[in-house]
């Protein structure tokens, strides 16, 4: 799952603690796991089988299953459980359901797509001794929308900013601005607002674009930087395309695909991160931006109130274009946030996971 968006980031944040404290058998592409090659107690098996494929579910290689079953437990950062028609994983399984957005918003995947995802969620619940998730909000939705045994553990681990994300060093080629430096204290910030997300309706881009246009009409002197490729956003939804066309070309820019270090540099340089989501399981970009000394404007959905309620962010009324425009204008003038200890760390999350596994074993 390394390289699989937020789940890959979650896994990369946890792996150092898994490999430091336990003997680990890692399944994946050796090139993705190169940093662990040669580490004491770490063994890497080449596995490039597509996740959620028929091969993963029904014809997983017997040699890989034998290796898994030589371990004390099997942990997955997501809800895909490999197996075979006859035989499968016999050691205790621990898996993760980050959110159930496709059940809460079924129009995202349609009837069949939603049903398939629900089956995978239920299969993971059935096969696992314990399910992990990343917020109390997600835990409540999992229990509400799925058949979850009352006595089975559902453990909240929370997400965090990976340790390497806050290390010194920038990649100046990744800036969405015009070469401004990112001092982290508010000085040298570009005149950019940053959106990190995708075209899916629950990410709220259709709320942000008219609010940004309105804020510009009221004096906001800034440009909207959108992480991703222009073609993905412009062709994904005709309404989004019309909103882009209503803005001057100089008012927005697409970054294209960016690396982790480039994304960190974008956070450091921009004046604001805007997260107008209608639904999230955790929502990492605000925490990442805050760690780089950048102010955040985000919707007041329940999970954001849970995760960010005690942090220095600016909330706006969910899906309210007028309120978002006003909050963009007010947050634009704020000094850089002083973050301090957020209480979220992958070391803490790993400890929670280890304790849950030990309680079963």
GROMACS .gro file of C-alpha atoms in nm:
model
  361
    1UNK     CA    1   0.000   0.000   0.000
    2UNK     CA    2   0.303   0.234  -0.004
    3UNK     CA    3   0.229   0.507  -0.256
    4UNK     CA    4  -0.148   0.472  -0.212
    5UNK     CA    5  -0.224   0.831  -0.111
    6UNK     CA    6  -0.313   0.891   0.251
    7UNK     CA    7  -0.306   0.520   0.335
    8UNK     CA    8   0.050   0.498   0.204
    9UNK     CA    9   0.148   0.797   0.417
   10UNK     CA   10  -0.015   0.636   0.720
   11UNK     CA   11   0.178   0.315   0.659
   12UNK     CA   12   0.510   0.495   0.607
   13UNK     CA   13   0.457   0.680   0.933
   14UNK     CA   14   0.404   0.355   1.124
   15UNK     CA   15   0.664   0.130   0.963
   16UNK     CA   16   0.971   0.271   1.145
   17UNK     CA   17   0.813   0.180   1.480
   18UNK     CA   18   0.704  -0.165   1.361
   19UNK     CA   19   1.056  -0.247   1.242
   20UNK     CA   20   1.230  -0.101   1.546
   21UNK     CA   21   1.026  -0.292   1.802
   22UNK     CA   22   0.940  -0.618   1.626
   23UNK     CA   23   1.069  -0.879   1.388
   24UNK     CA   24   0.881  -0.795   1.070
   25UNK     CA   25   0.798  -0.966   0.744
   26UNK     CA   26   0.708  -0.696   0.489
   27UNK     CA   27   0.512  -0.775   0.175
   28UNK     CA   28   0.547  -0.531  -0.111
   29UNK     CA   29   0.765  -0.409  -0.394
   30UNK     CA   30   1.130  -0.428  -0.284
   31UNK     CA   31   1.199  -0.089  -0.443
   32UNK     CA   32   0.936   0.068  -0.214
   33UNK     CA   33   1.086  -0.101   0.091
   34UNK     CA   34   1.453  -0.042   0.007
   35UNK     CA   35   1.521   0.160   0.323
   36UNK     CA   36   1.439  -0.149   0.533
   37UNK     CA   37   1.655  -0.391   0.332
   38UNK     CA   38   1.934  -0.522   0.552
   39UNK     CA   39   1.774  -0.404   0.878
   40UNK     CA   40   1.805  -0.655   1.158
   41UNK     CA   41   1.488  -0.857   1.201
   42UNK     CA   42   1.327  -0.726   0.879
   43UNK     CA   43   1.247  -0.962   0.593
   44UNK     CA   44   1.105  -0.845   0.262
   45UNK     CA   45   0.897  -1.062   0.029
   46UNK     CA   46   0.830  -0.942  -0.324
   47UNK     CA   47   0.456  -0.893  -0.366
   48UNK     CA   48   0.308  -0.669  -0.635
   49UNK     CA   49  -0.038  -0.823  -0.647
   50UNK     CA   50  -0.304  -0.560  -0.704
   51UNK     CA   51  -0.501  -0.476  -0.392
   52UNK     CA   52  -0.870  -0.572  -0.393
   53UNK     CA   53  -0.812  -0.792  -0.698
   54UNK     CA   54  -0.953  -1.141  -0.749
   55UNK     CA   55  -0.598  -1.278  -0.724
   56UNK     CA   56  -0.547  -1.115  -0.385
   57UNK     CA   57  -0.878  -1.242  -0.256
   58UNK     CA   58  -0.898  -1.591  -0.407
   59UNK     CA   59  -0.558  -1.695  -0.546
   60UNK     CA   60  -0.294  -1.537  -0.324
   61UNK     CA   61   0.035  -1.728  -0.371
   62UNK     CA   62   0.068  -2.023  -0.136
   63UNK     CA   63   0.432  -1.938  -0.063
   64UNK     CA   64   0.336  -1.589   0.060
   65UNK     CA   65   0.054  -1.729   0.273
   66UNK     CA   66   0.294  -1.982   0.425
   67UNK     CA   67   0.533  -1.699   0.514
   68UNK     CA   68   0.250  -1.496   0.670
   69UNK     CA   69   0.139  -1.797   0.873
   70UNK     CA   70   0.490  -1.836   1.013
   71UNK     CA   71   0.439  -1.504   1.194
   72UNK     CA   72   0.249  -1.431   1.515
   73UNK     CA   73   0.006  -1.185   1.355
   74UNK     CA   74  -0.086  -1.021   1.027
   75UNK     CA   75  -0.137  -0.643   1.017
   76UNK     CA   76  -0.282  -0.446   0.726
   77UNK     CA   77  -0.303  -0.065   0.699
   78UNK     CA   78  -0.629  -0.106   0.508
   79UNK     CA   79  -0.922  -0.348   0.482
   80UNK     CA   80  -0.793  -0.579   0.206
   81UNK     CA   81  -0.732  -0.931   0.339
   82UNK     CA   82  -0.547  -1.171   0.107
   83UNK     CA   83  -0.645  -1.537   0.089
   84UNK     CA   84  -0.730  -1.844  -0.120
   85UNK     CA   85  -1.041  -2.047  -0.189
   86UNK     CA   86  -0.893  -2.329   0.019
   87UNK     CA   87  -0.681  -2.204   0.305
   88UNK     CA   88  -0.569  -1.855   0.389
   89UNK     CA   89  -0.426  -1.659   0.677
   90UNK     CA   90  -0.447  -1.864   0.997
   91UNK     CA   91  -0.273  -1.626   1.237
   92UNK     CA   92  -0.468  -1.341   1.404
   93UNK     CA   93  -0.552  -1.064   1.156
   94UNK     CA   94  -0.559  -0.692   1.237
   95UNK     CA   95  -0.685  -0.451   0.970
   96UNK     CA   96  -0.785  -0.088   0.926
   97UNK     CA   97  -1.095   0.090   0.802
   98UNK     CA   98  -1.004   0.458   0.765
   99UNK     CA   99  -1.355   0.578   0.682
  100UNK     CA  100  -1.685   0.467   0.530
  101UNK     CA  101  -1.738   0.766   0.303
  102UNK     CA  102  -1.874   0.545   0.025
  103UNK     CA  103  -2.150   0.425   0.257
  104UNK     CA  104  -2.232   0.771   0.389
  105UNK     CA  105  -2.225   0.920   0.038
  106UNK     CA  106  -2.333   0.629  -0.189
  107UNK     CA  107  -2.353   0.847  -0.501
  108UNK     CA  108  -1.971   0.859  -0.506
  109UNK     CA  109  -1.950   0.499  -0.631
  110UNK     CA  110  -2.304   0.417  -0.744
  111UNK     CA  111  -2.510   0.124  -0.623
  112UNK     CA  112  -2.280  -0.158  -0.735
  113UNK     CA  113  -1.958   0.016  -0.631
  114UNK     CA  114  -2.101   0.092  -0.288
  115UNK     CA  115  -2.214  -0.269  -0.243
  116UNK     CA  116  -1.868  -0.401  -0.333
  117UNK     CA  117  -1.698  -0.168  -0.086
  118UNK     CA  118  -1.942  -0.262   0.187
  119UNK     CA  119  -1.865  -0.629   0.124
  120UNK     CA  120  -1.492  -0.565   0.169
  121UNK     CA  121  -1.556  -0.374   0.491
  122UNK     CA  122  -1.769  -0.657   0.630
  123UNK     CA  123  -1.519  -0.919   0.517
  124UNK     CA  124  -1.240  -0.735   0.700
  125UNK     CA  125  -1.453  -0.712   1.013
  126UNK     CA  126  -1.533  -1.083   0.995
  127UNK     CA  127  -1.171  -1.193   0.942
  128UNK     CA  128  -1.003  -0.952   1.185
  129UNK     CA  129  -0.955  -0.991   1.558
  130UNK     CA  130  -0.950  -0.612   1.586
  131UNK     CA  131  -1.027  -0.321   1.355
  132UNK     CA  132  -0.833   0.004   1.369
  133UNK     CA  133  -0.961   0.340   1.249
  134UNK     CA  134  -0.830   0.698   1.258
  135UNK     CA  135  -1.095   0.903   1.443
  136UNK     CA  136  -1.382   0.869   1.687
  137UNK     CA  137  -1.607   0.998   1.407
  138UNK     CA  138  -1.505   0.709   1.179
  139UNK     CA  139  -1.549   0.461   1.464
  140UNK     CA  140  -1.905   0.583   1.519
  141UNK     CA  141  -1.989   0.562   1.148
  142UNK     CA  142  -1.841   0.211   1.121
  143UNK     CA  143  -2.058   0.087   1.407
  144UNK     CA  144  -2.360   0.268   1.267
  145UNK     CA  145  -2.339   0.153   0.904
  146UNK     CA  146  -2.185  -0.193   0.930
  147UNK     CA  147  -2.260  -0.510   1.121
  148UNK     CA  148  -1.995  -0.483   1.388
  149UNK     CA  149  -1.988  -0.737   1.674
  150UNK     CA  150  -2.038  -0.566   2.006
  151UNK     CA  151  -1.745  -0.744   2.171
  152UNK     CA  152  -1.496  -0.701   1.886
  153UNK     CA  153  -1.240  -0.423   1.950
  154UNK     CA  154  -1.266  -0.111   1.734
  155UNK     CA  155  -0.958   0.093   1.823
  156UNK     CA  156  -0.889   0.456   1.729
  157UNK     CA  157  -0.523   0.515   1.646
  158UNK     CA  158  -0.541   0.867   1.493
  159UNK     CA  159  -0.322   0.990   1.212
  160UNK     CA  160  -0.016   1.214   1.242
  161UNK     CA  161   0.249   1.405   1.051
  162UNK     CA  162   0.537   1.170   0.956
  163UNK     CA  163   0.867   1.256   1.124
  164UNK     CA  164   1.039   1.320   0.790
  165UNK     CA  165   0.775   1.579   0.697
  166UNK     CA  166   0.898   1.823   0.959
  167UNK     CA  167   1.268   1.783   0.889
  168UNK     CA  168   1.459   2.086   0.761
  169UNK     CA  169   1.510   2.140   0.391
  170UNK     CA  170   1.291   2.255   0.105
  171UNK     CA  171   1.259   2.189  -0.262
  172UNK     CA  172   1.235   2.534  -0.419
  173UNK     CA  173   1.129   2.393  -0.756
  174UNK     CA  174   0.793   2.291  -0.609
  175UNK     CA  175   0.664   2.634  -0.519
  176UNK     CA  176   0.314   2.738  -0.625
  177UNK     CA  177   0.424   3.098  -0.577
  178UNK     CA  178   0.682   3.309  -0.749
  179UNK     CA  179   0.997   3.198  -0.571
  180UNK     CA  180   0.912   3.332  -0.225
  181UNK     CA  181   1.087   3.164   0.065
  182UNK     CA  182   0.895   2.978   0.334
  183UNK     CA  183   1.040   3.095   0.662
  184UNK     CA  184   0.772   2.928   0.873
  185UNK     CA  185   0.716   3.246   1.080
  186UNK     CA  186   0.482   3.418   0.836
  187UNK     CA  187   0.762   3.609   0.661
  188UNK     CA  188   0.826   3.539   0.298
  189UNK     CA  189   0.495   3.364   0.239
  190UNK     CA  190   0.359   3.375  -0.115
  191UNK     CA  191   0.017   3.513  -0.205
  192UNK     CA  192  -0.121   3.164  -0.258
  193UNK     CA  193  -0.408   2.970  -0.111
  194UNK     CA  194  -0.356   2.595  -0.142
  195UNK     CA  195  -0.615   2.323  -0.205
  196UNK     CA  196  -0.508   1.960  -0.158
  197UNK     CA  197  -0.775   1.718  -0.266
  198UNK     CA  198  -0.953   1.579  -0.570
  199UNK     CA  199  -1.260   1.626  -0.785
  200UNK     CA  200  -1.487   1.412  -0.567
  201UNK     CA  201  -1.782   1.612  -0.439
  202UNK     CA  202  -1.709   1.551  -0.070
  203UNK     CA  203  -1.375   1.735  -0.102
  204UNK     CA  204  -1.567   2.062  -0.146
  205UNK     CA  205  -1.391   2.218  -0.445
  206UNK     CA  206  -1.732   2.326  -0.577
  207UNK     CA  207  -1.770   2.528  -0.255
  208UNK     CA  208  -1.419   2.673  -0.260
  209UNK     CA  209  -1.419   2.809  -0.616
  210UNK     CA  210  -1.719   3.047  -0.582
  211UNK     CA  211  -1.602   3.149  -0.233
  212UNK     CA  212  -1.256   3.228  -0.368
  213UNK     CA  213  -1.409   3.430  -0.651
  214UNK     CA  214  -1.621   3.624  -0.402
  215UNK     CA  215  -1.321   3.688  -0.174
  216UNK     CA  216  -1.124   3.824  -0.470
  217UNK     CA  217  -1.409   4.062  -0.549
  218UNK     CA  218  -1.385   4.185  -0.189
  219UNK     CA  219  -1.013   4.254  -0.206
  220UNK     CA  220  -0.830   3.924  -0.155
  221UNK     CA  221  -0.504   3.961  -0.349
  222UNK     CA  222  -0.411   3.597  -0.387
  223UNK     CA  223  -0.395   3.302  -0.620
  224UNK     CA  224  -0.544   2.956  -0.571
  225UNK     CA  225  -0.289   2.676  -0.601
  226UNK     CA  226  -0.443   2.336  -0.668
  227UNK     CA  227  -0.238   2.023  -0.605
  228UNK     CA  228  -0.295   1.789  -0.898
  229UNK     CA  229  -0.320   1.787  -1.274
  230UNK     CA  230  -0.549   2.033  -1.449
  231UNK     CA  231  -0.701   1.764  -1.670
  232UNK     CA  232  -0.822   1.567  -1.367
  233UNK     CA  233  -1.011   1.865  -1.231
  234UNK     CA  234  -1.135   2.023  -1.551
  235UNK     CA  235  -1.269   1.706  -1.711
  236UNK     CA  236  -1.408   1.543  -1.399
  237UNK     CA  237  -1.716   1.761  -1.361
  238UNK     CA  238  -1.881   2.007  -1.599
  239UNK     CA  239  -1.988   2.233  -1.311
  240UNK     CA  240  -1.630   2.255  -1.185
  241UNK     CA  241  -1.516   2.338  -1.538
  242UNK     CA  242  -1.763   2.628  -1.557
  243UNK     CA  243  -1.640   2.761  -1.222
  244UNK     CA  244  -1.279   2.753  -1.339
  245UNK     CA  245  -1.377   2.932  -1.661
  246UNK     CA  246  -1.539   3.211  -1.458
  247UNK     CA  247  -1.201   3.294  -1.297
  248UNK     CA  248  -0.918   3.486  -1.466
  249UNK     CA  249  -0.639   3.252  -1.576
  250UNK     CA  250  -0.391   3.428  -1.348
  251UNK     CA  251  -0.614   3.360  -1.045
  252UNK     CA  252  -0.533   2.989  -1.018
  253UNK     CA  253  -0.258   2.739  -1.102
  254UNK     CA  254  -0.224   2.361  -1.097
  255UNK     CA  255   0.091   2.204  -0.954
  256UNK     CA  256   0.068   1.874  -1.139
  257UNK     CA  257   0.166   1.560  -0.952
  258UNK     CA  258   0.402   1.640  -0.664
  259UNK     CA  259   0.634   1.437  -0.443
  260UNK     CA  260   0.611   1.438  -0.065
  261UNK     CA  261   0.901   1.682  -0.037
  262UNK     CA  262   0.744   1.909  -0.298
  263UNK     CA  263   0.413   1.904  -0.113
  264UNK     CA  264   0.593   2.000   0.207
  265UNK     CA  265   0.753   2.291   0.024
  266UNK     CA  266   0.415   2.404  -0.108
  267UNK     CA  267   0.276   2.405   0.246
  268UNK     CA  268   0.570   2.612   0.367
  269UNK     CA  269   0.532   2.874   0.095
  270UNK     CA  270   0.156   2.926   0.075
  271UNK     CA  271  -0.030   3.184   0.284
  272UNK     CA  272  -0.330   2.961   0.356
  273UNK     CA  273  -0.443   2.603   0.319
  274UNK     CA  274  -0.815   2.574   0.249
  275UNK     CA  275  -0.987   2.244   0.332
  276UNK     CA  276  -1.359   2.279   0.244
  277UNK     CA  277  -1.443   1.908   0.283
  278UNK     CA  278  -1.796   1.786   0.338
  279UNK     CA  279  -1.670   1.452   0.469
  280UNK     CA  280  -1.339   1.306   0.591
  281UNK     CA  281  -1.221   1.017   0.804
  282UNK     CA  282  -0.940   1.228   0.950
  283UNK     CA  283  -0.814   1.486   0.699
  284UNK     CA  284  -0.435   1.513   0.691
  285UNK     CA  285  -0.360   1.832   0.490
  286UNK     CA  286  -0.455   2.076   0.771
  287UNK     CA  287  -0.220   1.902   1.015
  288UNK     CA  288   0.057   1.895   0.756
  289UNK     CA  289   0.011   2.265   0.676
  290UNK     CA  290   0.009   2.365   1.044
  291UNK     CA  291   0.334   2.175   1.095
  292UNK     CA  292   0.490   2.401   0.830
  293UNK     CA  293   0.375   2.726   0.989
  294UNK     CA  294   0.079   2.784   0.756
  295UNK     CA  295  -0.268   2.894   0.861
  296UNK     CA  296  -0.566   2.674   0.778
  297UNK     CA  297  -0.929   2.748   0.693
  298UNK     CA  298  -1.148   2.440   0.711
  299UNK     CA  299  -1.513   2.336   0.728
  300UNK     CA  300  -1.673   2.267   1.064
  301UNK     CA  301  -1.767   1.906   0.987
  302UNK     CA  302  -1.773   1.681   1.299
  303UNK     CA  303  -1.443   1.504   1.235
  304UNK     CA  304  -1.259   1.834   1.184
  305UNK     CA  305  -1.404   1.967   1.510
  306UNK     CA  306  -1.282   1.647   1.677
  307UNK     CA  307  -0.931   1.656   1.531
  308UNK     CA  308  -0.866   2.030   1.503
  309UNK     CA  309  -1.096   2.184   1.763
  310UNK     CA  310  -0.808   2.266   2.001
  311UNK     CA  311  -0.560   2.372   1.729
  312UNK     CA  312  -0.506   2.721   1.582
  313UNK     CA  313  -0.732   2.692   1.275
  314UNK     CA  314  -1.020   2.895   1.132
  315UNK     CA  315  -1.351   2.714   1.087
  316UNK     CA  316  -1.623   2.815   0.842
  317UNK     CA  317  -1.982   2.691   0.816
  318UNK     CA  318  -1.979   2.377   0.603
  319UNK     CA  319  -2.088   2.437   0.241
  320UNK     CA  320  -2.153   2.808   0.312
  321UNK     CA  321  -1.990   3.004   0.027
  322UNK     CA  322  -2.048   3.343   0.189
  323UNK     CA  323  -1.898   3.239   0.523
  324UNK     CA  324  -1.599   3.076   0.356
  325UNK     CA  325  -1.528   3.394   0.157
  326UNK     CA  326  -1.531   3.601   0.478
  327UNK     CA  327  -1.307   3.353   0.662
  328UNK     CA  328  -1.058   3.356   0.374
  329UNK     CA  329  -1.036   3.734   0.402
  330UNK     CA  330  -0.990   3.731   0.781
  331UNK     CA  331  -0.744   3.440   0.791
  332UNK     CA  332  -0.537   3.600   0.513
  333UNK     CA  333  -0.415   3.860   0.765
  334UNK     CA  334  -0.333   3.622   1.051
  335UNK     CA  335   0.024   3.572   1.175
  336UNK     CA  336   0.177   3.227   1.133
  337UNK     CA  337   0.024   2.975   1.376
  338UNK     CA  338   0.209   2.854   1.684
  339UNK     CA  339   0.138   2.482   1.686
  340UNK     CA  340   0.318   2.323   1.980
  341UNK     CA  341   0.239   1.961   2.068
  342UNK     CA  342  -0.074   1.851   1.882
  343UNK     CA  343  -0.102   1.525   2.071
  344UNK     CA  344  -0.086   1.330   1.744
  345UNK     CA  345   0.219   1.119   1.664
  346UNK     CA  346   0.282   0.794   1.482
  347UNK     CA  347   0.480   0.674   1.781
  348UNK     CA  348   0.165   0.701   1.993
  349UNK     CA  349  -0.044   0.541   1.719
  350UNK     CA  350   0.202   0.252   1.687
  351UNK     CA  351   0.193   0.199   2.063
  352UNK     CA  352  -0.187   0.178   2.054
  353UNK     CA  353  -0.167  -0.077   1.772
  354UNK     CA  354   0.097  -0.287   1.951
  355UNK     CA  355  -0.105  -0.288   2.274
  356UNK     CA  356  -0.417  -0.403   2.088
  357UNK     CA  357  -0.227  -0.682   1.913
  358UNK     CA  358  -0.064  -0.797   2.237
  359UNK     CA  359  -0.400  -0.806   2.413
  360UNK     CA  360  -0.521  -1.058   2.154
  361UNK     CA  361  -0.203  -1.265   2.132
   0.00000   0.00000   0.00000
